[in-house]
Coordinates of C-alpha atoms and ligand atoms in Angstrom, one line a residue:
M1 CA 54.1 -106.5 -100.4
K2 CA 51.8 -106.5 -97.4
C3 CA 48.7 -104.9 -96.5
V4 CA 47.0 -104.4 -92.9
D5 CA 45.0 -107.4 -93.5
D6 CA 48.2 -109.5 -93.2
F7 CA 48.3 -108.5 -89.6
R8 CA 46.0 -109.2 -86.5
L9 CA 45.7 -107.5 -83.3
K10 CA 45.7 -110.0 -80.4
L11 CA 43.9 -108.7 -77.3
G12 CA 43.4 -111.4 -74.7
D13 CA 41.9 -114.2 -76.4
K14 CA 40.5 -111.9 -79.3
E15 CA 42.1 -111.7 -82.8
L16 CA 41.0 -108.4 -84.5
V17 CA 41.5 -106.6 -87.7
P18 CA 44.2 -104.1 -86.5
I19 CA 42.2 -101.0 -87.3
I20 CA 40.9 -98.7 -84.4
T21 CA 38.6 -95.7 -85.3
G22 CA 39.6 -93.1 -82.7
G23 CA 37.2 -91.5 -80.0
M24 CA 35.9 -88.1 -81.5
G25 CA 33.9 -86.0 -79.1
V26 CA 31.2 -84.6 -79.0
D27 CA 29.4 -87.5 -80.8
I28 CA 31.5 -87.1 -84.1
S29 CA 32.4 -90.9 -83.4
T30 CA 28.8 -91.9 -83.0
A31 CA 27.6 -95.4 -82.1
A32 CA 26.9 -96.1 -85.6
L33 CA 30.4 -95.5 -86.6
A34 CA 31.7 -97.7 -83.8
L35 CA 29.5 -100.4 -84.5
E36 CA 30.7 -100.4 -88.3
A37 CA 34.4 -100.8 -87.2
A38 CA 33.3 -103.8 -84.8
R39 CA 31.2 -105.4 -87.3
L40 CA 34.0 -105.3 -89.8
G41 CA 36.2 -107.0 -87.1
G42 CA 38.2 -104.1 -85.8
I43 CA 37.6 -101.7 -82.7
G44 CA 35.3 -98.6 -82.8
H45 CA 35.3 -96.0 -80.1
I46 CA 32.4 -94.0 -79.0
S47 CA 33.1 -91.2 -76.8
D48 CA 32.1 -90.1 -73.4
A49 CA 32.3 -86.3 -74.0
M50 CA 29.2 -84.6 -73.0
V51 CA 27.3 -88.0 -72.7
P52 CA 24.1 -86.3 -71.0
T53 CA 23.8 -83.8 -74.0
V54 CA 24.4 -86.8 -76.6
T55 CA 21.9 -88.8 -74.8
D56 CA 19.3 -86.0 -75.1
R57 CA 19.8 -85.9 -78.9
R58 CA 19.9 -89.8 -79.2
F59 CA 17.1 -90.8 -77.0
N60 CA 14.9 -87.8 -76.3
T61 CA 16.0 -87.3 -72.6
K62 CA 15.9 -83.8 -71.0
Y63 CA 19.3 -83.8 -68.8
V64 CA 20.4 -80.6 -70.2
K65 CA 17.0 -78.8 -70.0
D66 CA 16.7 -80.0 -66.4
K67 CA 20.0 -79.1 -65.5
L68 CA 19.7 -75.5 -66.9
K69 CA 16.4 -75.3 -65.1
Q70 CA 17.9 -76.4 -61.8
Y71 CA 20.7 -73.7 -62.1
K72 CA 19.0 -71.0 -64.2
F73 CA 19.5 -68.7 -61.1
N74 CA 23.2 -68.6 -61.7
V75 CA 23.2 -67.8 -65.2
E76 CA 24.6 -64.2 -64.7
N77 CA 27.1 -65.3 -61.9
S78 CA 30.7 -65.6 -63.0
D79 CA 31.2 -67.9 -60.2
K80 CA 30.1 -71.3 -61.4
S81 CA 31.2 -73.5 -58.4
V82 CA 27.5 -74.4 -57.5
V83 CA 26.8 -75.8 -60.8
Q84 CA 27.2 -79.7 -60.1
F85 CA 26.6 -82.6 -62.3
N86 CA 24.1 -84.9 -60.5
L87 CA 26.1 -88.2 -60.3
G88 CA 23.0 -90.4 -60.5
L89 CA 21.8 -88.8 -63.6
L90 CA 25.4 -88.9 -65.1
E91 CA 25.3 -92.6 -64.5
E92 CA 22.0 -93.1 -66.0
A93 CA 22.9 -91.1 -69.2
T94 CA 26.2 -93.1 -69.7
K95 CA 24.4 -96.5 -69.1
L96 CA 21.8 -95.4 -71.8
H97 CA 24.4 -94.5 -74.4
V98 CA 26.8 -97.3 -73.7
G99 CA 24.1 -99.9 -73.2
H100 CA 22.1 -99.1 -76.4
T101 CA 25.3 -99.4 -78.2
M102 CA 26.5 -102.6 -76.9
D103 CA 23.1 -104.2 -77.4
A104 CA 23.4 -103.3 -81.2
K105 CA 26.8 -104.9 -81.5
R106 CA 27.2 -107.4 -84.2
G107 CA 30.3 -109.1 -85.7
D108 CA 33.5 -110.1 -83.9
G109 CA 35.1 -106.7 -83.2
M110 CA 34.9 -104.5 -80.1
V111 CA 33.6 -101.4 -79.0
F112 CA 35.5 -99.2 -76.6
I113 CA 34.8 -95.7 -75.0
N114 CA 37.1 -92.9 -75.2
C115 CA 37.2 -91.1 -71.8
M116 CA 38.6 -87.7 -71.3
E117 CA 40.1 -86.8 -68.1
K118 CA 39.9 -83.0 -69.3
L119 CA 36.1 -83.4 -68.8
T120 CA 36.5 -82.2 -65.3
M121 CA 32.9 -81.4 -64.8
N122 CA 33.5 -79.4 -61.6
A123 CA 34.3 -82.7 -59.7
P124 CA 37.1 -84.4 -61.7
K125 CA 37.5 -87.6 -59.8
D126 CA 34.0 -88.1 -58.9
T127 CA 32.5 -87.7 -62.4
L128 CA 35.5 -89.7 -64.1
R129 CA 34.8 -92.5 -61.6
V130 CA 31.0 -92.3 -62.3
R131 CA 31.5 -92.2 -66.2
M132 CA 34.0 -95.1 -66.3
R133 CA 32.1 -97.5 -63.8
A134 CA 28.8 -96.8 -65.7
A135 CA 30.4 -97.7 -69.1
M136 CA 31.8 -100.9 -67.5
D137 CA 28.4 -101.6 -65.9
A138 CA 26.8 -101.2 -69.2
G139 CA 29.1 -103.9 -70.9
I140 CA 31.4 -101.7 -72.6
D141 CA 34.6 -103.8 -74.2
G142 CA 37.3 -101.3 -73.3
I143 CA 38.1 -97.9 -71.9
T144 CA 40.7 -95.5 -73.6
L145 CA 41.8 -92.9 -71.3
A146 CA 42.6 -89.7 -73.0
A147 CA 43.2 -86.0 -72.9
G148 CA 45.1 -85.2 -69.9
L149 CA 45.5 -88.7 -68.5
H150 CA 44.5 -88.7 -64.9
L151 CA 47.4 -90.5 -63.4
G152 CA 45.2 -92.2 -60.7
S153 CA 42.4 -93.4 -63.1
F154 CA 42.7 -97.1 -62.8
A155 CA 42.6 -96.7 -59.0
L156 CA 39.0 -95.2 -59.4
I157 CA 37.9 -98.6 -60.8
E158 CA 40.2 -101.0 -59.2
D159 CA 37.4 -102.5 -57.0
H160 CA 34.9 -102.9 -60.0
P161 CA 34.3 -106.5 -60.8
R162 CA 35.3 -106.1 -64.3
F163 CA 38.6 -104.4 -63.7
R164 CA 40.6 -107.2 -64.9
D165 CA 38.3 -108.1 -67.7
V166 CA 37.5 -104.7 -69.4
K167 CA 40.2 -103.7 -72.0
L168 CA 42.0 -100.6 -70.6
G169 CA 44.0 -98.4 -72.7
I170 CA 45.9 -95.0 -72.5
I171 CA 46.8 -92.3 -74.8
V172 CA 50.2 -90.7 -74.7
S173 CA 52.5 -88.6 -76.9
S174 CA 55.5 -89.3 -75.3
L175 CA 57.8 -91.9 -73.4
R176 CA 58.0 -89.7 -70.4
A177 CA 53.9 -89.6 -70.0
L178 CA 53.8 -93.3 -70.3
Q179 CA 56.6 -93.8 -67.8
L180 CA 54.6 -91.6 -65.3
F181 CA 51.3 -93.3 -65.9
L182 CA 53.1 -96.8 -65.4
K183 CA 54.7 -95.5 -62.2
K184 CA 51.5 -94.1 -60.7
S185 CA 49.4 -97.1 -61.5
A186 CA 51.9 -99.8 -60.3
R187 CA 50.1 -100.0 -57.2
T188 CA 46.9 -101.4 -59.0
N189 CA 49.0 -104.3 -60.3
R190 CA 47.3 -103.8 -63.7
L191 CA 49.1 -103.0 -67.0
P192 CA 47.2 -101.2 -69.8
D193 CA 46.2 -103.7 -72.5
Y194 CA 47.2 -101.3 -75.1
I195 CA 49.0 -97.9 -75.6
V196 CA 47.8 -95.5 -78.1
I197 CA 50.8 -93.2 -79.2
E198 CA 49.3 -89.9 -80.5
G199 CA 51.4 -88.1 -82.6
P200 CA 51.5 -84.4 -83.7
L201 CA 49.3 -84.7 -86.8
A202 CA 46.1 -86.1 -84.9
G203 CA 42.9 -84.3 -84.7
G204 CA 41.3 -82.9 -81.6
H205 CA 43.6 -81.8 -78.8
L206 CA 47.1 -82.3 -79.2
G207 CA 49.6 -83.6 -76.4
F208 CA 52.2 -81.3 -77.9
G209 CA 52.7 -77.5 -77.5
L210 CA 52.8 -75.1 -80.4
D211 CA 56.2 -76.7 -81.5
W212 CA 54.2 -79.9 -82.5
A213 CA 55.7 -79.7 -86.0
Q214 CA 59.2 -80.7 -84.6
Y215 CA 57.7 -84.2 -83.4
D216 CA 57.6 -87.1 -85.5
L217 CA 55.1 -90.0 -84.8
A218 CA 57.4 -92.9 -86.0
T219 CA 60.3 -91.7 -83.8
I220 CA 58.1 -91.6 -80.8
V221 CA 56.8 -95.1 -81.4
A222 CA 60.2 -96.5 -81.8
E223 CA 61.4 -94.7 -78.6
I224 CA 58.5 -96.3 -76.8
R225 CA 58.7 -99.7 -78.4
D226 CA 62.4 -100.0 -77.5
W227 CA 62.0 -98.9 -73.9
L228 CA 59.3 -101.5 -73.5
V229 CA 61.5 -104.3 -74.9
E230 CA 64.4 -103.2 -72.5
Q231 CA 61.6 -103.2 -69.5
K232 CA 60.4 -106.6 -70.7
L233 CA 57.0 -105.4 -71.0
D234 CA 54.9 -106.7 -73.8
I235 CA 52.0 -104.0 -74.3
P236 CA 50.4 -103.6 -77.7
L237 CA 51.3 -100.3 -79.3
V238 CA 48.8 -98.3 -81.4
P239 CA 50.2 -95.4 -83.3
A240 CA 47.7 -92.7 -84.2
G241 CA 47.8 -89.4 -86.0
G242 CA 48.3 -88.8 -89.7
I243 CA 48.0 -92.4 -90.8
F244 CA 46.0 -91.8 -94.1
T245 CA 46.6 -94.8 -96.3
G246 CA 46.6 -98.6 -95.7
T247 CA 50.4 -98.2 -96.6
D248 CA 51.0 -95.7 -93.9
A249 CA 49.2 -98.2 -91.5
T250 CA 51.2 -101.2 -92.7
N251 CA 54.4 -99.4 -92.4
F252 CA 53.6 -99.0 -88.6
L253 CA 52.6 -102.7 -88.4
E254 CA 55.9 -103.7 -90.0
M255 CA 58.0 -101.7 -87.5
G256 CA 56.1 -103.5 -84.5
A257 CA 52.8 -101.8 -83.9
A258 CA 50.1 -104.1 -83.0
A259 CA 47.4 -101.9 -84.6
V260 CA 46.8 -98.2 -85.8
Q261 CA 44.1 -95.8 -84.4
V262 CA 42.6 -93.7 -87.5
A263 CA 40.1 -90.8 -87.4
T264 CA 40.2 -88.3 -90.1
R265 CA 39.2 -90.6 -93.0
F266 CA 36.1 -91.5 -91.0
T267 CA 35.1 -87.9 -90.4
V268 CA 33.4 -87.9 -93.9
T269 CA 31.4 -91.0 -93.7
R270 CA 27.7 -91.1 -93.4
E271 CA 28.0 -92.9 -90.1
C272 CA 29.9 -90.1 -88.4
G273 CA 28.1 -87.5 -86.3
L274 CA 29.1 -84.3 -88.4
P275 CA 26.5 -82.8 -90.3
E276 CA 26.9 -83.0 -94.1
N277 CA 27.3 -79.3 -94.5
V278 CA 30.3 -79.5 -92.2
Q279 CA 31.7 -82.6 -93.9
Q280 CA 31.7 -80.6 -97.0
E281 CA 33.9 -78.0 -95.2
Y282 CA 36.4 -80.8 -94.5
F283 CA 36.4 -81.9 -98.0
K284 CA 37.0 -78.4 -99.3
A285 CA 39.9 -77.4 -96.9
S286 CA 43.2 -76.6 -98.1
E287 CA 46.3 -77.2 -96.1
D288 CA 46.7 -73.3 -95.1
E289 CA 43.0 -73.4 -93.8
I290 CA 43.9 -75.6 -91.1
E291 CA 45.7 -74.3 -87.8
V292 CA 46.7 -75.5 -84.4
N293 CA 45.5 -72.8 -81.9
Q294 CA 44.9 -72.3 -78.3
I295 CA 41.4 -71.6 -78.2
S296 CA 40.6 -74.5 -76.2
P297 CA 39.7 -73.6 -72.5
T298 CA 41.4 -77.0 -71.6
G299 CA 44.9 -75.4 -72.1
Y300 CA 45.7 -77.9 -74.8
P301 CA 46.5 -76.9 -78.4
M302 CA 43.9 -77.9 -80.6
R303 CA 43.8 -78.5 -84.5
M304 CA 40.7 -77.0 -86.5
L305 CA 39.6 -75.4 -89.6
K306 CA 40.3 -71.6 -89.5
S307 CA 36.8 -71.1 -90.7
S308 CA 35.3 -72.8 -87.5
P309 CA 32.4 -70.6 -86.1
A310 CA 33.8 -71.3 -82.9
I311 CA 36.6 -68.8 -83.4
G312 CA 36.0 -65.2 -82.4
D313 CA 33.2 -66.4 -79.9
I314 CA 30.6 -63.9 -78.6
I315 CA 28.4 -66.2 -76.4
R316 CA 28.0 -66.0 -72.7
P317 CA 29.5 -69.0 -70.9
N318 CA 26.9 -71.7 -70.8
C319 CA 27.8 -73.7 -67.9
E320 CA 24.5 -74.0 -66.3
A321 CA 23.3 -76.1 -69.3
Y322 CA 26.9 -77.9 -70.0
G323 CA 29.7 -77.0 -67.7
Y324 CA 31.8 -80.0 -68.6
L325 CA 35.1 -78.0 -68.5
L326 CA 34.7 -76.6 -65.2
D327 CA 37.7 -77.5 -63.1
A328 CA 37.5 -78.7 -59.6
S329 CA 36.8 -75.2 -58.4
G330 CA 34.2 -74.1 -60.9
N331 CA 36.6 -72.1 -63.3
C332 CA 37.2 -72.4 -67.0
Q333 CA 39.5 -70.4 -69.2
Y334 CA 36.6 -69.2 -71.5
I335 CA 34.8 -67.5 -68.4
D336 CA 38.0 -65.5 -67.5
A337 CA 38.5 -64.6 -71.1
Y338 CA 34.9 -63.5 -71.6
N339 CA 34.9 -61.5 -68.2
R340 CA 38.1 -59.7 -69.2
E341 CA 36.9 -58.7 -72.6
H342 CA 33.6 -57.4 -71.3
A343 CA 35.2 -55.4 -68.6
A344 CA 37.4 -54.0 -71.3
H345 CA 34.5 -53.0 -73.6
P346 CA 31.8 -51.7 -71.0
G347 CA 28.2 -51.4 -72.6
E348 CA 29.0 -53.2 -75.9
R349 CA 26.6 -56.0 -76.7
R350 CA 28.5 -58.2 -79.2
V351 CA 32.2 -58.4 -77.9
R352 CA 34.3 -61.0 -79.7
I353 CA 36.6 -63.2 -77.7
W354 CA 39.5 -64.4 -79.7
D355 CA 42.0 -66.2 -77.6
K356 CA 39.3 -68.8 -76.0
T357 CA 36.2 -70.4 -76.9
C358 CA 33.0 -71.8 -75.2
L359 CA 34.1 -75.4 -76.3
C360 CA 31.0 -77.2 -74.7
T361 CA 28.6 -75.0 -76.7
H362 CA 30.6 -75.2 -80.0
M363 CA 31.3 -78.8 -79.8
R364 CA 27.8 -79.7 -78.9
N365 CA 26.6 -77.7 -82.0
F366 CA 29.4 -79.1 -84.4
D367 CA 30.7 -75.5 -84.5
C368 CA 34.3 -76.2 -83.6
W369 CA 35.6 -77.9 -86.7
T370 CA 38.5 -79.9 -85.1
C371 CA 40.3 -82.1 -87.6
G372 CA 43.5 -84.0 -88.4
H373 CA 46.5 -82.5 -90.3
Y374 CA 45.6 -84.4 -93.4
T375 CA 42.0 -83.1 -93.6
Y376 CA 43.2 -81.3 -96.7
R377 CA 43.7 -84.6 -98.6
L378 CA 40.2 -85.9 -98.0
K379 CA 39.0 -84.6 -101.3
D380 CA 41.3 -87.1 -102.9
T381 CA 39.4 -89.9 -101.3
T382 CA 36.0 -89.5 -103.1
H383 CA 34.2 -88.3 -106.0
R384 CA 33.3 -84.8 -106.7
N385 CA 29.3 -84.4 -107.6
A386 CA 28.0 -82.4 -110.4
D387 CA 26.9 -79.5 -108.0
G388 CA 30.6 -79.1 -106.8
S389 CA 30.0 -80.9 -103.7
Y390 CA 32.0 -84.1 -102.5
Q391 CA 30.4 -87.5 -102.3
I392 CA 30.1 -88.8 -98.8
L393 CA 31.6 -92.1 -98.1
S394 CA 30.5 -95.2 -96.2
A395 CA 32.6 -96.3 -93.0
E396 CA 32.8 -99.7 -94.6
H397 CA 34.4 -98.4 -97.7
V398 CA 37.1 -96.5 -95.6
F399 CA 37.6 -99.3 -93.3
H400 CA 38.2 -101.8 -96.2
D401 CA 40.5 -99.3 -98.0
Y402 CA 42.7 -99.1 -94.8
Q403 CA 42.5 -102.9 -94.6
F404 CA 43.2 -104.0 -98.2
S405 CA 45.0 -101.2 -100.0
K406 CA 48.6 -101.3 -101.2
D407 CA 51.2 -99.2 -102.7
N408 CA 50.0 -96.0 -101.1
R409 CA 46.8 -96.2 -103.2
I410 CA 43.4 -95.0 -101.8
A411 CA 40.3 -96.7 -103.5
L412 CA 37.6 -94.4 -104.5
P413 CA 34.0 -95.4 -103.9
E414 CA 31.7 -96.4 -106.4
A415 CA 30.3 -93.2 -107.8
S416 CA 26.9 -92.4 -106.9
A417 CA 24.2 -91.2 -109.5
A418 CA 24.8 -87.6 -108.5
V419 CA 28.3 -87.5 -109.8
Ligands
FMN1 C1 37.3 -84.6 -85.4 C2 38.2 -85.2 -84.6 C3 37.9 -85.1 -83.2 C4 38.6 -85.9 -82.3 N1 38.3 -85.9 -80.9 C5 38.8 -86.6 -80.0 C6 38.5 -86.7 -78.7 O1 37.5 -86.2 -78.4 N2 39.3 -87.4 -77.8 C7 40.4 -87.9 -78.2 O2 41.1 -88.8 -77.3 N3 40.9 -87.8 -79.5 C8 40.1 -87.2 -80.3 N4 40.6 -87.2 -81.6 C9 41.9 -88.0 -82.0 C10 41.4 -89.3 -82.6 O3 40.8 -90.1 -81.9 C11 42.8 -90.0 -83.3 O4 43.6 -90.4 -82.2 C12 43.3 -89.1 -84.3 O5 42.8 -88.2 -85.0 C13 44.0 -90.1 -85.5 O6 44.5 -89.3 -86.3 P1 44.0 -89.2 -87.9 O7 42.8 -88.3 -87.4 O8 45.2 -88.4 -88.6 O9 43.7 -90.5 -88.3 C14 39.9 -86.6 -82.7 C15 40.1 -86.7 -84.1 C16 39.3 -85.7 -85.0 C17 39.7 -85.9 -86.3

C-alpha cells in the first residue's frame, strides 16, 4: 500500500513532497504556516488578501489608519469611488509581507502566494498588477491565481524579468474555466506551471453555484487530465477540496495528480492565523452547523460555520479603511444591501443585514468563519482536553500525517499535559 511519500512533485528542477497548503485569506495561512510546509519539503501558500491590513498587524505599520484618515470625509457617503488605494504603498506593503517571509524560508520547499482577482480594490487591473509584481520583486517562488481568475493576469506581468522563472499556477473548478484561461493567455506563450482543481468541498469561496453538491472532485480531475492528454499538454494537476487523509491524497496521486492542495486540516494548527477560540469553534462544529451561503459580496457562494458573527451584519460599510472588494466603479454588494435595509427601516439604529456581509471587516477580525466541508471531522484528529476543549495541533504533525499515513488512518498528536 502506497502513501503520499512514495510520490514527488516535479516543478522545473525541483522535487518536492507533493503537499501544498492552500492560501487562506485573510492571514489564516500565515507566513509561519507556509514556512513550515516549505521547511518540510512541500509548498506553503501565504495569501495576498488585504496585505496592508496584515502588514499593520505583522510589522506595526499604519497603512489602514492612514488610509482611513485620508478618506474620513467620505465615511457617510455611499459613493465610494474616490476611495482609491495608493499603489506605491500597496507595493511597499506587499514587499514587506513577502520579503520577510522569503528571508525566513528554510529547507527545500517553496513558498507561493495566493492572489485573488476578486480583490478588485476599486481598480482591478492596476492593483492586481502591483500585487503580483511586488511579490515577484520580493522573491516569491510562485503565484497561484484564484477566485475569479482574471483571464488577462499573465499579461499583467509578462514584461517582468521573473515572468519565466516564477512558478505560475491557476485555480479552476471546471474544464471549461481552464480552456478559457488557456485560450486567453496563449498570446503570452506561457502555460501555467500547475493547475489547482478545486472541488465543491473546499473552504473559502467556491467556484460552483448552490448546486455544488452535484459535483465531484475526482470526476472533474479525470475530465481535465484526459483533456490535457488529448491536447498533448503536460501540466501538473493539483486537486483540492475535501482531501482529509493521507489515503485520500494518495488516491488522487495514483490517478495521475502531481500533488494535492489541502487547507482545512491546517486551520487547527498553532501556526495558522485563526485565534484559538475560533479554532475551538471549528473543532466543535457538527456537519449541520456548516453551510454554503451567499453572504459574500463577491457574488461567489462561500462555505462557513452558521455561527459566524459575520452573519446578520449591522456594521456600516468600512471601505475608507479597507475597501478591498470595491469593484472598478467603487461598488460593493454589501453597500447596496446596507442602504436598502436602512431605507426600509428609517430611524432604526441596529438594522440587521442578512443577505450580505461586510467581508473585509469580518475577515480582518476573524469573524467570518469560512471553512471546508469536512471541518466537522477535525475533532477526530486530536485529543480532548480535561476542560472539554480540543488540543491544538502543530503544522508539522498534520503535514507528516498527510505524508506518511496509510489505510485511511489519522495519527493523533502526542497528548499534551492538559489532556
Ligand atoms: C479557512 C479557509 C480559508 C480559505 N481562503 C481561501 C482564499 O482566501 N483563497 C483561496 O483561493 N482559497 C481559499 N481557501 C481554499 C483552500 O486554499 C483550499 O484550496 C481548499 O480549502 C482545500 O480543501 P480542504 O480545505 O478541504 O483541504 C480557503 C480554505 C479555508 C479552509
